[in-house]
Amino acid sequence: RVWDRRQVLIEALCTDCGDPVEVLDVIMGDGGTMTLHDGWVLDRKQVLIKAVAARNFSALPVLAMNMRNNETVRLGFGRMLDRKKVFFEQVRNCHQPKDFNLNREAYCCIALCMKAGEKLRLPDGRKRSAKQLLIEASFDQFDAFARTALAVTLGPGETVELSGQVVGSRELLMRAISIHENSPFSRPPRQPIDYAAAIAEDEREACLRAYAAGDLRGFAIQALARRLSLGETVELGDGTTVTKTAVS
C-alpha cells in the first residue's frame, strides 16, 4: 500500500506514537471523520478512544478536552470514565504518577472539572479539593495556567496566600497575563474563541477551552475585565489597557 502524509498520521495516532493534536486539529478538523486502513470510519472522539486503547496516552487529555463534564466514555481497559477521571488517567499512566509537579497541568484540568465540596485522592494518598490542588500548582511562580484556573475557582472577594502574599482573582489574573507577556513559549491561539460568550456560559469551561486552544492570555484578559468595576481601566505590562464597558 502507498500512504500519503495524512494516512501515516492517522495510523500513527492509533498506535502508541502519534500526535493527537496534530492529527485532529491539522489533518481532521472539527466535526470531520477519518477512515482507517481496515475500513472503519471514526469521528474525533472515537479516534481518541482507539488511540488510548492502543496505549497512546498522549491522547487522554485531548479526549478529555473533547468531552462534556456530564459525559462518560468506555476506554480500552473496560471502565466507564467521566471527564475528570479521563484527565486522571493521564496522571496514573505518567512514568512518575506521584510527582505532583510533573502532573501539574493535568491536576489543573481536573480541578476545573471538580464540583464544590468534592475531593480528589492523589496517587500518594492525599486528598485535595479543587482549590487546594490549584494553590499547590500555583507555587510555581511561572505557571500561568494554574494561576488562571485558581482565579476562576475563587469566589467573589475570596483570597488565598501564595509565597507570603494574600491575593484575589484579579491579582492572580494580572500575574498570569504578565507570565504570558514575558514567556518565550507564547504562541498564537490555534483557534479563535468568543471569550465573552464562553465566560458568560461557564467560566471554568472557558478556561479549559482557552488552555486547549493555546490562548490563556486572551481568556485571562476577558476574565480580568469581568472583575473590574464598570468604567474601570487597568494597564498591562505591555501597554495593553483593559476596561470594563458593560455589566456582566
Coordinates of C-alpha atoms in Angstrom, one line a residue:
R1 CA 0.0 0.0 0.0
V2 CA 1.0 3.6 -0.6
W3 CA 0.1 6.1 2.2
D4 CA 0.2 9.9 2.0
R5 CA 1.1 12.1 4.9
R6 CA -2.5 12.2 6.3
Q7 CA -2.8 8.4 6.3
V8 CA 0.5 8.0 8.0
L9 CA -0.5 10.4 10.8
I10 CA -3.9 8.7 11.2
E11 CA -2.3 5.2 11.5
A12 CA 0.4 6.5 13.9
L13 CA -2.3 8.1 16.1
C14 CA -3.9 4.7 16.6
T15 CA -0.6 3.1 17.8
D16 CA 1.4 4.5 20.7
C17 CA 3.4 7.1 18.8
G18 CA 1.0 9.6 17.0
D19 CA 0.5 13.2 18.0
P20 CA -3.3 13.6 18.7
V21 CA -3.2 17.4 18.5
E22 CA -1.5 17.4 15.0
V23 CA -3.8 14.7 13.6
L24 CA -7.1 16.1 14.9
D25 CA -6.5 19.8 14.6
V26 CA -4.4 19.9 11.4
I27 CA -5.5 16.8 9.5
M28 CA -9.0 16.0 10.7
G29 CA -10.5 19.3 11.7
D30 CA -13.7 19.8 13.8
G31 CA -16.7 17.6 13.0
G32 CA -14.8 15.5 10.5
T33 CA -14.3 11.8 10.2
M34 CA -11.3 9.7 9.2
T35 CA -11.2 6.2 7.6
L36 CA -8.6 3.7 8.9
H37 CA -6.9 1.2 6.7
D38 CA -9.3 -1.5 7.9
G39 CA -12.3 0.5 6.6
W40 CA -13.6 1.8 10.0
V41 CA -14.9 5.4 9.8
L42 CA -14.4 7.1 13.1
D43 CA -15.3 10.5 14.4
R44 CA -13.0 12.7 16.5
K45 CA -13.8 11.1 19.9
Q46 CA -13.8 7.5 18.6
V47 CA -10.3 8.1 17.1
L48 CA -9.1 9.3 20.5
I49 CA -10.6 6.3 22.3
K50 CA -9.0 4.0 19.8
A51 CA -5.6 5.7 20.4
V52 CA -5.9 5.3 24.2
A53 CA -6.8 1.6 23.7
A54 CA -3.5 1.3 21.8
R55 CA -1.7 2.8 24.8
N56 CA -1.2 6.2 23.1
F57 CA -1.7 8.0 26.5
S58 CA -0.9 11.4 24.9
A59 CA -4.5 11.2 23.6
L60 CA -6.0 11.2 27.1
P61 CA -6.0 14.9 27.8
V62 CA -7.2 15.6 24.2
L63 CA -10.0 13.1 24.7
A64 CA -11.0 14.8 28.0
M65 CA -11.0 18.2 26.3
N66 CA -13.4 16.9 23.7
M67 CA -15.9 15.7 26.4
R68 CA -18.5 17.5 28.5
N69 CA -18.5 17.3 32.3
N70 CA -21.6 15.1 32.5
E71 CA -20.3 12.7 29.7
T72 CA -18.7 9.3 30.1
V73 CA -16.7 7.1 27.8
R74 CA -15.6 3.4 27.9
L75 CA -11.9 3.1 27.3
G76 CA -9.8 0.1 26.3
F77 CA -9.5 -1.1 29.9
G78 CA -13.2 -1.6 30.2
R79 CA -14.2 1.1 32.7
M80 CA -16.7 3.9 32.2
L81 CA -14.9 7.2 33.0
D82 CA -16.2 10.7 33.3
R83 CA -14.2 13.7 32.1
K84 CA -12.4 14.2 35.3
K85 CA -11.3 10.6 35.5
V86 CA -10.1 10.6 31.9
F87 CA -7.8 13.5 32.9
F88 CA -6.7 11.5 36.0
E89 CA -5.8 8.5 33.8
Q90 CA -3.1 10.8 32.3
V91 CA -1.6 11.1 35.8
R92 CA -2.0 7.3 36.5
N93 CA -0.2 6.5 33.3
C94 CA 2.6 9.0 33.8
H95 CA 6.1 7.4 34.4
Q96 CA 6.1 9.2 37.9
P97 CA 2.4 9.4 38.9
K98 CA 3.3 10.6 42.5
D99 CA 5.2 13.6 41.2
F100 CA 2.8 16.5 41.6
N101 CA 4.9 19.0 39.6
L102 CA 5.2 16.6 36.7
N103 CA 1.5 16.3 36.6
R104 CA 0.6 19.9 37.5
E105 CA -1.2 20.8 34.3
A106 CA -3.3 17.6 34.5
Y107 CA -4.3 18.5 38.1
C108 CA -5.3 22.0 36.9
C109 CA -7.6 20.5 34.3
I110 CA -9.1 18.1 36.9
A111 CA -9.7 20.9 39.4
L112 CA -11.6 22.9 36.8
C113 CA -13.9 19.8 36.4
M114 CA -14.5 19.2 40.1
K115 CA -17.7 20.1 41.9
A116 CA -18.0 22.3 45.1
G117 CA -17.0 20.2 48.1
E118 CA -15.5 17.4 46.1
K119 CA -12.1 16.0 46.9
L120 CA -9.6 14.0 44.8
R121 CA -7.4 11.3 46.2
L122 CA -3.9 11.7 44.7
P123 CA -1.6 8.7 44.0
D124 CA 0.3 9.4 47.2
G125 CA -2.9 9.0 49.3
R126 CA -3.5 12.7 50.0
K127 CA -7.0 14.2 49.4
R128 CA -7.3 17.6 47.9
S129 CA -10.1 20.0 46.9
A130 CA -10.1 21.8 43.6
K131 CA -8.8 25.0 45.4
Q132 CA -6.1 23.1 47.2
L133 CA -4.9 21.5 44.0
L134 CA -4.6 24.8 42.3
I135 CA -2.9 26.5 45.2
E136 CA -0.3 23.8 45.2
A137 CA 0.1 24.1 41.4
S138 CA 0.4 27.9 41.8
F139 CA 3.6 27.6 43.9
D140 CA 5.4 27.5 40.6
Q141 CA 5.6 31.3 40.0
F142 CA 5.8 30.8 36.2
D143 CA 2.7 28.6 35.9
A144 CA 0.1 30.9 34.2
F145 CA -2.4 28.1 33.8
A146 CA -2.5 27.2 37.5
R147 CA -3.0 30.9 38.5
T148 CA -5.7 31.5 35.8
A149 CA -7.5 28.3 36.9
L150 CA -7.3 29.3 40.6
A151 CA -8.6 32.8 39.8
V152 CA -11.8 31.5 38.2
T153 CA -12.2 29.0 41.1
L154 CA -12.2 31.6 43.8
G155 CA -15.5 33.1 44.8
P156 CA -16.2 36.9 44.8
G157 CA -13.9 38.6 47.4
E158 CA -12.2 35.3 48.2
T159 CA -8.4 35.4 48.7
V160 CA -5.5 32.9 49.0
E161 CA -2.0 33.2 50.3
L162 CA 0.8 32.4 47.8
S163 CA 4.5 32.9 48.6
G164 CA 3.6 35.1 51.6
Q165 CA 1.2 37.3 49.7
V166 CA -2.6 37.4 50.0
V167 CA -4.1 37.6 46.5
G168 CA -7.5 37.5 45.0
S169 CA -8.7 36.6 41.5
R170 CA -7.7 40.0 40.0
E171 CA -4.1 39.8 41.2
L172 CA -3.9 36.1 40.0
L173 CA -5.1 37.0 36.5
M174 CA -2.7 40.0 36.3
R175 CA 0.2 37.7 37.2
A176 CA -0.9 35.1 34.7
I177 CA -1.1 37.7 31.9
S178 CA 2.4 39.0 32.8
I179 CA 3.8 35.5 32.6
H180 CA 2.4 35.2 29.1
E181 CA 3.8 38.6 28.1
N182 CA 7.3 37.5 29.1
S183 CA 7.3 33.9 28.0
P184 CA 9.4 32.8 25.1
F185 CA 7.0 29.9 24.6
S186 CA 3.9 32.1 23.9
R187 CA 2.3 31.3 20.6
P188 CA -0.8 32.5 18.6
P189 CA -4.0 30.6 19.5
R190 CA -4.8 27.5 17.4
Q191 CA -8.5 28.6 17.1
P192 CA -10.4 31.8 17.9
I193 CA -12.8 31.7 20.8
D194 CA -15.6 34.2 21.7
Y195 CA -14.5 34.6 25.4
A196 CA -17.3 37.0 26.4
A197 CA -19.9 34.4 25.4
A198 CA -17.9 31.4 26.6
I199 CA -17.3 33.0 30.1
A200 CA -21.0 34.1 30.4
E201 CA -22.0 30.4 29.8
D202 CA -19.3 28.7 32.1
E203 CA -16.1 30.5 33.1
R204 CA -14.3 27.3 34.2
E205 CA -15.1 25.5 31.0
A206 CA -14.0 28.6 29.0
C207 CA -10.7 28.4 30.9
L208 CA -10.2 24.8 29.8
R209 CA -11.1 25.7 26.2
A210 CA -8.5 28.5 26.3
Y211 CA -5.9 26.2 27.6
A212 CA -6.6 23.7 24.9
A213 CA -6.5 26.4 22.2
G214 CA -3.2 27.8 23.5
D215 CA -4.8 31.2 24.3
L216 CA -4.8 31.5 28.1
R217 CA -3.8 35.2 27.8
G218 CA -6.8 36.1 25.7
F219 CA -9.1 34.3 28.2
A220 CA -7.3 35.9 31.2
I221 CA -7.8 39.4 29.8
Q222 CA -11.5 38.9 29.3
A223 CA -11.8 37.3 32.8
L224 CA -10.0 40.2 34.3
A225 CA -12.3 42.7 32.6
R226 CA -15.2 40.9 34.1
R227 CA -13.9 41.5 37.6
L228 CA -13.3 45.3 37.1
S229 CA -15.8 47.9 38.2
L230 CA -17.9 49.5 35.4
G231 CA -15.7 52.0 33.6
E232 CA -12.5 50.9 35.5
T233 CA -9.3 50.6 33.4
V234 CA -6.1 48.7 34.2
E235 CA -2.9 48.8 32.1
L236 CA -1.0 45.6 31.5
G237 CA 2.8 45.3 31.3
D238 CA 2.9 45.5 27.5
G239 CA 0.8 48.7 27.4
T240 CA -2.5 47.0 26.7
T241 CA -5.4 48.5 28.6
V242 CA -8.4 46.5 29.9
T243 CA -11.6 48.3 30.6
K244 CA -15.0 47.1 31.8
T245 CA -17.6 48.6 29.5
A246 CA -20.7 46.6 30.3
V247 CA -22.3 44.9 33.3
S248 CA -21.6 41.1 33.4

